[in-house]
Structure formats: C-alpha cells, structure tokens
Amino acid sequence: MPLPFRHITSTKQFSRGDTDNILKVARAMEKVLEKGGNDLLAGKILAALFYEPSTRTRLSFETAMQRLGGDVITADGLQFSSMYKGETIEDTMMVVGQYADIIAMRHPEQGSADRAAAICPVPFLNAGDGPGQHPTQALLDLYTIEKEKGKIDGIHIAMVGDLKFGRTVHSLSYLLGLYKNVRFTLVSPKELVMPEKVTSYYKEKGITYEETDDLSKGLGADIIYMTRVQKERFENVDEYERLKLKYILRAEHLAGRKATVLHPLPRVGEITADVDPLPNAAYFREVRNGVIIRMALLAMLLGKA
Ligand code: CP
C-alpha cells in the first residue's frame, strides 16, 4: 500500500485516504510486533539523525526498523556531526543518502525538514523540526485515539499547556481536521496560545474550537492531551519558570470522568504520578504505538507494505 509521496515532513500533506491507509497498515504491524517482528525490511538501512535530544522518537524508529529486520545507523547531537563544522543540511542529506535507504531527522530549526526533503535522495521522515512539526508523533496519537476511543470522528479533544511551541499539537490539529465533527478546547496561558497558522486552519475547515486559560473547561473532553512547556524554546528563563507548571493534571481532576489522557512525553510535572494507575492514563500505552506507526511508515515509504 504505497503513499502518494516520498517524504513525510508535515501532517498538512496527508489526505483522509492517506491516514486511513496508514492506520490500516499500522493495525497489521501491531500483529507483526506481537509476534516479535519479521524480515520485511531485511537489507535496508535507516539513518537516524538526532540533532536534538530524544528518547521515544529515536528509540522507537530504531526499534521499528529492527523489528522489521532492517539495520540502523545513527548520528547524535550537532556537536558530534560535521554540521558543527558548518556542513549544511543539504550536503548532509546528499552524504547520508549514499549510506542509508531511508532517513529520519530531528533538528532544532523549524523548516529544516523541508530543506532536507527538498534534496534528500532517499525517503525522508521529519522526526521533529524545532517548534514546527512532529508528524510521526501525530500519527501515533491518531492511532492511539482510535484504539482508546474506537473512533476519531466526533471526538472532543482538550489540548493543554504549551500550544505555541509544542509541535505535536500543531501536527495533530492538522490530522484531526481530516475527520468529521472534531472539536477542540485549547487550554493555555495567553503567552503560549495556539499559533495563528493553526487557528486559521480551524477556521478555514469550519472546525469548532474554543480558547481558554482554565483547565476545568477541558476536563469534560474525550481526550485530554497534556503537553510540556518547551523550556528549550524560551529566550527568557524567568518566563519559563513562571509558566512551566501552570497546569498540573491530578487524579482528583479525573474522578468520575471517562477522558483519556495522552501526553507525547517527556512529562516534567504536568501530570502527577497518581494519574498513572488510572484507566484514563494512556500515555504509556501510547509509547508502544510509536513503534507500530513507525513500522508502518518505514514499510510504506520503502514500498514494502
Ligand atoms: N514524544 C517525543 O517526541 O519524545 P522524544 O522527545 O523523547 O522523542
């Protein structure tokens, strides 16, 4: 089941048909993972280039490739690559594309993924470009919502926290916009509201959304999507300290509620540990879905799904 594009840089590139196909392949990959994997991508090499810190995205890409019988080469941190010496993203793609069959890259600059994909000689995946997009995370969020709620159409999602710099909420907004009657409650301090590029997309698509700084307005949603305040994007540390824990979700907030709690992780205090044992807490189940979605994407982009 091929995709109608070679690279994944943004969730704005997907149609509803594309997401249907990706979720279908992911369901099949879940069964493959349950059996420990297969050799679908034997002989293929993934280059995992992570020029910003990552635990989940990097390790799940590596796990996905290895579960499908492929190999992985890696580069960590700008300071340990020739980008530190001034090599451009474009030259890096031309070089790494001679070694690998597919490349996943995380980079601190918004727009770096578009630059990389414009020249990359092999399929390219954006694993997060600064405050821009994180499309593979949004796809695993989508897969998780479908699994947890049994549907995506008609859901009410509350996005909470750093909606300005949190790239996952930007990417997920564009994906959910492909589904019917999805409703958003955007909970953030005024300094960290959803960027205009995303709210204008809601308006263009006729999507219902409300903006508030009151967490209680989001607690009745089907999905509560918590986010970390993105310390690394702040120029003023005092501003970060003032805003970092404005919203803390506690077990008492969920008493008698059916809301499913998601978080792309890492969390740094915005969900207390007493939420973890509740059935509402899906953020660790979501992590495994990251492997499943990335198995599907690697196979599809390599023409093997
Ligand atoms: N969700 C996510 O992108 O986590 P990492 O930063 O650990 O990759």
mmCIF file of C-alpha atoms and ligand atoms in Angstrom:
data_model
loop_
_atom_site.group_PDB
_atom_site.id
_atom_site.type_symbol
_atom_site.label_atom_id
_atom_site.label_comp_id
_atom_site.label_asym_id
_atom_site.label_seq_id
_atom_site.Cartn_x
_atom_site.Cartn_y
_atom_site.Cartn_z
ATOM 1 C CA MET A 1 0.000 0.000 0.000
ATOM 2 C CA PRO A 2 2.150 2.921 -1.209
ATOM 3 C CA LEU A 3 1.808 6.546 -0.123
ATOM 4 C CA PRO A 4 1.429 9.242 -2.799
ATOM 5 C CA PHE A 5 4.621 10.985 -1.616
ATOM 6 C CA ARG A 6 8.223 10.045 -0.948
ATOM 7 C CA HIS A 7 8.888 12.117 2.163
ATOM 8 C CA ILE A 8 6.978 12.968 5.359
ATOM 9 C CA THR A 9 7.658 16.484 6.623
ATOM 10 C CA SER A 10 4.269 17.772 7.799
ATOM 11 C CA THR A 11 0.816 16.442 8.603
ATOM 12 C CA LYS A 12 -0.602 19.048 6.223
ATOM 13 C CA GLN A 13 0.448 16.793 3.358
ATOM 14 C CA PHE A 14 -1.970 13.970 4.293
ATOM 15 C CA SER A 15 -5.439 13.293 2.907
ATOM 16 C CA ARG A 16 -8.029 11.284 4.816
ATOM 17 C CA GLY A 17 -7.326 8.409 2.409
ATOM 18 C CA ASP A 18 -3.637 8.534 3.403
ATOM 19 C CA THR A 19 -4.374 8.390 7.133
ATOM 20 C CA ASP A 20 -6.883 5.560 6.589
ATOM 21 C CA ASN A 21 -4.177 3.591 4.764
ATOM 22 C CA ILE A 22 -1.522 4.321 7.400
ATOM 23 C CA LEU A 23 -3.827 3.238 10.247
ATOM 24 C CA LYS A 24 -4.720 0.079 8.315
ATOM 25 C CA VAL A 25 -1.063 -0.846 7.802
ATOM 26 C CA ALA A 26 -0.384 0.021 11.463
ATOM 27 C CA ARG A 27 -3.082 -2.426 12.600
ATOM 28 C CA ALA A 28 -1.310 -5.138 10.599
ATOM 29 C CA MET A 29 2.047 -4.067 12.053
ATOM 30 C CA GLU A 30 0.643 -4.363 15.567
ATOM 31 C CA LYS A 31 0.106 -8.070 14.884
ATOM 32 C CA VAL A 32 3.636 -8.351 13.465
ATOM 33 C CA LEU A 33 5.022 -6.704 16.615
ATOM 34 C CA GLU A 34 3.015 -9.044 18.855
ATOM 35 C CA LYS A 35 4.820 -11.946 17.144
ATOM 36 C CA GLY A 36 8.221 -10.289 17.674
ATOM 37 C CA GLY A 37 8.689 -8.910 14.156
ATOM 38 C CA ASN A 38 9.591 -10.204 10.695
ATOM 39 C CA ASP A 39 12.139 -9.683 7.897
ATOM 40 C CA LEU A 40 10.158 -7.304 5.701
ATOM 41 C CA LEU A 41 12.935 -4.698 5.614
ATOM 42 C CA ALA A 42 15.935 -7.066 5.695
ATOM 43 C CA GLY A 43 18.868 -5.477 3.869
ATOM 44 C CA LYS A 44 17.515 -1.927 4.336
ATOM 45 C CA ILE A 45 19.262 0.718 6.451
ATOM 46 C CA LEU A 46 17.658 3.565 8.397
ATOM 47 C CA ALA A 47 19.803 6.604 9.240
ATOM 48 C CA ALA A 48 18.518 8.108 12.496
ATOM 49 C CA LEU A 49 19.937 11.637 12.696
ATOM 50 C CA PHE A 50 19.042 13.268 16.002
ATOM 51 C CA TYR A 51 20.469 16.765 16.371
ATOM 52 C CA GLU A 52 18.187 17.483 19.368
ATOM 53 C CA PRO A 53 17.537 15.284 22.430
ATOM 54 C CA SER A 54 15.074 12.404 22.058
ATOM 55 C CA THR A 55 14.237 9.182 23.851
ATOM 56 C CA ARG A 56 10.973 7.924 22.326
ATOM 57 C CA THR A 57 11.199 9.058 18.716
ATOM 58 C CA ARG A 58 14.728 7.897 18.195
ATOM 59 C CA LEU A 59 14.443 4.582 20.036
ATOM 60 C CA SER A 60 11.057 3.757 18.508
ATOM 61 C CA PHE A 61 12.358 4.434 14.983
ATOM 62 C CA GLU A 62 15.315 2.170 15.738
ATOM 63 C CA THR A 63 13.078 -0.485 17.278
ATOM 64 C CA ALA A 64 10.659 -0.320 14.345
ATOM 65 C CA MET A 65 13.450 -0.811 11.805
ATOM 66 C CA GLN A 66 14.988 -3.676 13.750
ATOM 67 C CA ARG A 67 11.617 -5.401 14.340
ATOM 68 C CA LEU A 68 11.231 -5.445 10.557
ATOM 69 C CA GLY A 69 14.672 -6.980 10.056
ATOM 70 C CA GLY A 70 16.447 -3.787 8.949
ATOM 71 C CA ASP A 71 19.575 -2.059 10.263
ATOM 72 C CA VAL A 72 20.163 1.377 11.746
ATOM 73 C CA ILE A 73 22.992 3.904 11.604
ATOM 74 C CA THR A 74 22.857 6.939 13.861
ATOM 75 C CA ALA A 75 24.205 10.441 14.442
ATOM 76 C CA ASP A 76 23.612 12.203 17.763
ATOM 77 C CA GLY A 77 23.906 15.855 18.674
ATOM 78 C CA LEU A 78 25.010 18.678 16.385
ATOM 79 C CA GLN A 79 28.344 18.922 18.179
ATOM 80 C CA PHE A 80 29.294 15.382 17.133
ATOM 81 C CA SER A 81 28.441 15.777 13.456
ATOM 82 C CA SER A 82 30.017 17.749 10.640
ATOM 83 C CA MET A 83 27.094 20.207 10.834
ATOM 84 C CA TYR A 84 29.052 21.563 13.820
ATOM 85 C CA LYS A 85 31.859 22.365 11.360
ATOM 86 C CA GLY A 86 29.408 24.169 9.096
ATOM 87 C CA GLU A 87 28.160 21.405 6.784
ATOM 88 C CA THR A 88 24.691 22.262 5.510
ATOM 89 C CA ILE A 89 21.547 20.199 5.943
ATOM 90 C CA GLU A 90 21.508 19.775 2.161
ATOM 91 C CA ASP A 91 25.050 18.377 1.988
ATOM 92 C CA THR A 92 24.317 16.142 4.969
ATOM 93 C CA MET A 93 21.335 14.616 3.134
ATOM 94 C CA MET A 94 23.394 14.086 -0.033
ATOM 95 C CA VAL A 95 26.025 12.262 2.015
ATOM 96 C CA VAL A 96 23.830 10.197 4.338
ATOM 97 C CA GLY A 97 21.614 9.298 1.384
ATOM 98 C CA GLN A 98 24.597 7.357 -0.012
ATOM 99 C CA TYR A 99 24.713 5.230 3.142
ATOM 100 C CA ALA A 100 21.076 4.664 4.031
ATOM 101 C CA ASP A 101 17.837 3.659 2.279
ATOM 102 C CA ILE A 102 15.724 5.992 4.419
ATOM 103 C CA ILE A 103 16.480 8.898 6.773
ATOM 104 C CA ALA A 104 14.704 10.166 9.900
ATOM 105 C CA MET A 105 15.973 13.504 11.220
ATOM 106 C CA ARG A 106 15.272 15.663 14.273
ATOM 107 C CA HIS A 107 16.700 19.172 14.094
ATOM 108 C CA PRO A 108 16.223 22.295 16.229
ATOM 109 C CA GLU A 109 15.329 24.618 13.325
ATOM 110 C CA GLN A 110 11.766 24.993 12.092
ATOM 111 C CA GLY A 111 11.794 24.376 8.334
ATOM 112 C CA SER A 112 14.854 22.092 8.466
ATOM 113 C CA ALA A 113 12.718 19.108 7.423
ATOM 114 C CA ASP A 114 11.502 20.869 4.276
ATOM 115 C CA ARG A 115 15.076 21.772 3.361
ATOM 116 C CA ALA A 116 16.200 18.189 3.903
ATOM 117 C CA ALA A 117 13.332 16.636 1.954
ATOM 118 C CA ALA A 118 13.826 19.028 -0.970
ATOM 119 C CA ILE A 119 17.158 17.382 -1.782
ATOM 120 C CA CYS A 120 17.188 14.014 0.015
ATOM 121 C CA PRO A 121 17.908 11.211 -2.489
ATOM 122 C CA VAL A 122 16.090 8.612 -0.332
ATOM 123 C CA PRO A 123 12.777 8.748 1.583
ATOM 124 C CA PHE A 124 12.922 11.239 4.448
ATOM 125 C CA LEU A 125 10.905 11.488 7.688
ATOM 126 C CA ASN A 126 10.681 14.559 9.893
ATOM 127 C CA ALA A 127 11.261 13.423 13.481
ATOM 128 C CA GLY A 128 10.639 16.970 14.800
ATOM 129 C CA ASP A 129 11.843 20.329 13.421
ATOM 130 C CA GLY A 130 12.121 22.815 16.266
ATOM 131 C CA PRO A 131 8.710 24.321 17.098
ATOM 132 C CA GLY A 132 7.418 23.339 13.638
ATOM 133 C CA GLN A 133 6.005 19.829 13.169
ATOM 134 C CA HIS A 134 6.275 16.277 14.502
ATOM 135 C CA PRO A 135 4.193 14.285 12.014
ATOM 136 C CA THR A 136 5.065 10.764 13.138
ATOM 137 C CA GLN A 137 4.075 11.642 16.716
ATOM 138 C CA ALA A 138 0.739 12.978 15.473
ATOM 139 C CA LEU A 139 0.110 9.762 13.539
ATOM 140 C CA LEU A 140 0.783 7.682 16.635
ATOM 141 C CA ASP A 141 -1.519 9.995 18.610
ATOM 142 C CA LEU A 142 -4.194 9.399 15.982
ATOM 143 C CA TYR A 143 -3.695 5.629 16.170
ATOM 144 C CA THR A 144 -3.917 5.830 19.963
ATOM 145 C CA ILE A 145 -7.138 7.871 19.874
ATOM 146 C CA GLU A 146 -8.739 5.315 17.550
ATOM 147 C CA LYS A 147 -7.592 2.436 19.755
ATOM 148 C CA GLU A 148 -8.640 4.010 23.021
ATOM 149 C CA LYS A 149 -11.943 5.514 21.895
ATOM 150 C CA GLY A 150 -12.922 3.211 18.996
ATOM 151 C CA LYS A 151 -13.389 6.223 16.712
ATOM 152 C CA ILE A 152 -11.863 9.527 15.661
ATOM 153 C CA ASP A 153 -14.837 11.255 14.022
ATOM 154 C CA GLY A 154 -16.806 13.312 16.522
ATOM 155 C CA ILE A 155 -14.247 13.406 19.314
ATOM 156 C CA HIS A 156 -13.751 16.381 21.619
ATOM 157 C CA ILE A 157 -10.091 16.989 22.430
ATOM 158 C CA ALA A 158 -8.660 19.377 25.001
ATOM 159 C CA MET A 159 -5.064 20.392 24.236
ATOM 160 C CA VAL A 160 -3.382 21.734 27.362
ATOM 161 C CA GLY A 161 -0.145 23.602 28.048
ATOM 162 C CA ASP A 162 2.392 24.975 25.613
ATOM 163 C CA LEU A 163 0.380 25.246 22.424
ATOM 164 C CA LYS A 164 2.767 27.841 20.981
ATOM 165 C CA PHE A 165 5.992 25.834 20.891
ATOM 166 C CA GLY A 166 4.525 22.320 21.226
ATOM 167 C CA ARG A 167 4.941 20.967 17.708
ATOM 168 C CA THR A 168 2.899 17.835 18.448
ATOM 169 C CA VAL A 169 -0.318 19.840 18.945
ATOM 170 C CA HIS A 170 0.259 21.658 15.658
ATOM 171 C CA SER A 171 0.721 18.397 13.765
ATOM 172 C CA LEU A 172 -2.189 16.647 15.492
ATOM 173 C CA SER A 173 -4.534 19.574 14.775
ATOM 174 C CA TYR A 174 -3.979 19.221 11.030
ATOM 175 C CA LEU A 175 -4.591 15.464 11.171
ATOM 176 C CA LEU A 176 -7.764 15.713 13.254
ATOM 177 C CA GLY A 177 -9.014 18.326 10.809
ATOM 178 C CA LEU A 178 -9.386 15.474 8.288
ATOM 179 C CA TYR A 179 -12.087 13.872 10.482
ATOM 180 C CA LYS A 180 -15.739 14.810 10.927
ATOM 181 C CA ASN A 181 -17.077 16.936 13.787
ATOM 182 C CA VAL A 182 -13.886 17.017 15.820
ATOM 183 C CA ARG A 183 -13.998 19.756 18.473
ATOM 184 C CA PHE A 184 -11.037 21.436 20.184
ATOM 185 C CA THR A 185 -10.723 23.103 23.584
ATOM 186 C CA LEU A 186 -7.362 24.881 23.711
ATOM 187 C CA VAL A 187 -6.148 25.448 27.270
ATOM 188 C CA SER A 188 -3.049 27.610 27.636
ATOM 189 C CA PRO A 189 -1.741 30.762 29.255
ATOM 190 C CA LYS A 190 -2.065 33.767 26.950
ATOM 191 C CA GLU A 191 1.708 33.715 26.344
ATOM 192 C CA LEU A 192 1.526 30.185 24.899
ATOM 193 C CA VAL A 193 -1.635 30.190 22.775
ATOM 194 C CA MET A 194 -2.010 28.117 19.611
ATOM 195 C CA PRO A 195 -0.278 29.906 16.708
ATOM 196 C CA GLU A 196 -2.417 31.784 14.204
ATOM 197 C CA LYS A 197 -1.337 29.412 11.413
ATOM 198 C CA VAL A 198 -3.204 26.610 13.218
ATOM 199 C CA THR A 199 -6.282 28.581 14.327
ATOM 200 C CA SER A 200 -6.679 29.940 10.795
ATOM 201 C CA TYR A 201 -6.666 26.301 9.615
ATOM 202 C CA TYR A 202 -9.505 25.519 12.065
ATOM 203 C CA LYS A 203 -11.448 28.487 10.680
ATOM 204 C CA GLU A 204 -10.778 27.538 7.068
ATOM 205 C CA LYS A 205 -12.074 23.993 7.755
ATOM 206 C CA GLY A 206 -15.055 25.166 9.824
ATOM 207 C CA ILE A 207 -13.732 23.341 12.913
ATOM 208 C CA THR A 208 -15.281 24.264 16.273
ATOM 209 C CA TYR A 209 -12.692 25.421 18.818
ATOM 210 C CA GLU A 210 -12.544 27.477 21.973
ATOM 211 C CA GLU A 211 -9.521 29.069 23.650
ATOM 212 C CA THR A 212 -9.320 29.373 27.431
ATOM 213 C CA ASP A 213 -6.788 29.608 30.244
ATOM 214 C CA ASP A 214 -8.989 27.489 32.535
ATOM 215 C CA LEU A 215 -8.079 23.780 32.783
ATOM 216 C CA SER A 216 -11.514 22.872 34.171
ATOM 217 C CA LYS A 217 -13.041 23.738 30.767
ATOM 218 C CA GLY A 218 -11.092 20.872 29.193
ATOM 219 C CA LEU A 219 -11.809 18.149 31.742
ATOM 220 C CA GLY A 220 -15.068 17.071 30.090
ATOM 221 C CA ALA A 221 -13.368 16.281 26.765
ATOM 222 C CA ASP A 222 -12.986 12.736 25.371
ATOM 223 C CA ILE A 223 -9.228 13.266 25.139
ATOM 224 C CA ILE A 224 -7.093 15.442 27.405
ATOM 225 C CA TYR A 225 -3.814 15.982 25.561
ATOM 226 C CA MET A 226 -1.299 17.359 28.056
ATOM 227 C CA THR A 227 1.953 18.949 26.891
ATOM 228 C CA ARG A 228 5.207 20.028 28.472
ATOM 229 C CA VAL A 229 6.179 23.691 28.418
ATOM 230 C CA GLN A 230 9.106 23.644 25.975
ATOM 231 C CA LYS A 231 11.959 25.079 28.043
ATOM 232 C CA GLU A 232 14.412 24.847 25.153
ATOM 233 C CA ARG A 233 12.373 27.315 23.047
ATOM 234 C CA PHE A 234 12.349 30.114 25.654
ATOM 235 C CA GLU A 235 14.781 33.038 25.439
ATOM 236 C CA ASN A 236 13.862 34.177 28.954
ATOM 237 C CA VAL A 237 14.371 31.540 31.687
ATOM 238 C CA ASP A 238 12.285 33.520 34.219
ATOM 239 C CA GLU A 239 9.349 33.461 31.792
ATOM 240 C CA TYR A 240 9.705 29.674 31.509
ATOM 241 C CA GLU A 241 9.850 29.286 35.311
ATOM 242 C CA ARG A 242 6.696 31.393 35.652
ATOM 243 C CA LEU A 243 4.734 29.356 33.098
ATOM 244 C CA LYS A 244 6.148 25.837 33.403
ATOM 245 C CA LEU A 245 3.630 24.365 35.815
ATOM 246 C CA LYS A 246 0.560 26.494 35.236
ATOM 247 C CA TYR A 247 -1.449 23.337 34.513
ATOM 248 C CA ILE A 248 -0.999 20.185 36.576
ATOM 249 C CA LEU A 249 -3.392 17.300 35.956
ATOM 250 C CA ARG A 250 -4.066 15.300 39.130
ATOM 251 C CA ALA A 251 -6.108 12.159 39.821
ATOM 252 C CA GLU A 252 -8.774 14.252 41.559
ATOM 253 C CA HIS A 253 -9.469 16.082 38.244
ATOM 254 C CA LEU A 254 -10.423 12.755 36.641
ATOM 255 C CA ALA A 255 -12.747 11.399 39.331
ATOM 256 C CA GLY A 256 -15.889 10.084 37.635
ATOM 257 C CA ARG A 257 -14.621 11.099 34.186
ATOM 258 C CA LYS A 258 -14.044 8.961 31.087
ATOM 259 C CA ALA A 259 -11.472 11.269 29.495
ATOM 260 C CA THR A 260 -8.436 9.517 28.045
ATOM 261 C CA VAL A 261 -5.222 11.296 28.983
ATOM 262 C CA LEU A 262 -2.495 11.488 26.345
ATOM 263 C CA HIS A 263 0.917 13.167 26.506
ATOM 264 C CA PRO A 264 3.681 12.917 23.889
ATOM 265 C CA LEU A 265 6.151 12.783 26.814
ATOM 266 C CA PRO A 266 8.529 13.579 28.392
ATOM 267 C CA ARG A 267 6.413 14.974 31.222
ATOM 268 C CA VAL A 268 8.083 17.285 33.712
ATOM 269 C CA GLY A 269 5.460 17.586 36.408
ATOM 270 C CA GLU A 270 2.315 18.466 34.446
ATOM 271 C CA ILE A 271 0.705 15.062 35.180
ATOM 272 C CA THR A 272 1.100 13.802 38.739
ATOM 273 C CA ALA A 273 2.070 10.162 39.363
ATOM 274 C CA ASP A 274 -1.322 9.425 40.980
ATOM 275 C CA VAL A 275 -2.858 9.599 37.470
ATOM 276 C CA ASP A 276 -0.642 6.751 36.195
ATOM 277 C CA PRO A 277 -2.643 3.790 37.622
ATOM 278 C CA LEU A 278 -5.994 5.183 36.432
ATOM 279 C CA PRO A 279 -7.596 3.615 33.328
ATOM 280 C CA ASN A 280 -7.738 7.154 31.885
ATOM 281 C CA ALA A 281 -3.934 7.279 31.632
ATOM 282 C CA ALA A 282 -2.993 6.164 28.117
ATOM 283 C CA TYR A 283 0.358 7.936 27.760
ATOM 284 C CA PHE A 284 2.472 4.845 28.346
ATOM 285 C CA ARG A 285 0.261 2.659 26.117
ATOM 286 C CA GLU A 286 0.761 5.396 23.517
ATOM 287 C CA VAL A 287 4.532 4.836 23.575
ATOM 288 C CA ARG A 288 4.212 1.310 22.156
ATOM 289 C CA ASN A 289 2.002 2.685 19.390
ATOM 290 C CA GLY A 290 5.007 4.794 18.356
ATOM 291 C CA VAL A 291 6.830 1.629 17.322
ATOM 292 C CA ILE A 292 3.781 0.331 15.453
ATOM 293 C CA ILE A 293 3.217 3.545 13.481
ATOM 294 C CA ARG A 294 6.891 3.872 12.607
ATOM 295 C CA MET A 295 6.987 0.238 11.422
ATOM 296 C CA ALA A 296 4.066 1.107 9.130
ATOM 297 C CA LEU A 297 5.671 4.305 7.820
ATOM 298 C CA LEU A 298 9.073 2.730 7.186
ATOM 299 C CA ALA A 299 7.466 -0.139 5.290
ATOM 300 C CA MET A 300 5.188 2.132 3.271
ATOM 301 C CA LEU A 301 7.882 4.645 2.305
ATOM 302 C CA LEU A 302 10.184 1.803 1.301
ATOM 303 C CA GLY A 303 7.443 0.292 -0.867
ATOM 304 C CA LYS A 304 7.205 -2.881 1.207
ATOM 305 C CA ALA A 305 3.850 -2.578 2.959
HETATM 306 N N1 CP B 1 7.355 12.317 22.021
HETATM 307 C C1 CP B 1 8.626 12.627 21.721
HETATM 308 O O1 CP B 1 8.917 13.228 20.659
HETATM 309 O O2 CP B 1 9.533 12.227 22.643
HETATM 310 P P1 CP B 1 11.117 12.359 22.498
HETATM 311 O O3 CP B 1 11.426 13.845 22.518
HETATM 312 O O4 CP B 1 11.709 11.617 23.652
HETATM 313 O O5 CP B 1 11.488 11.773 21.169
#
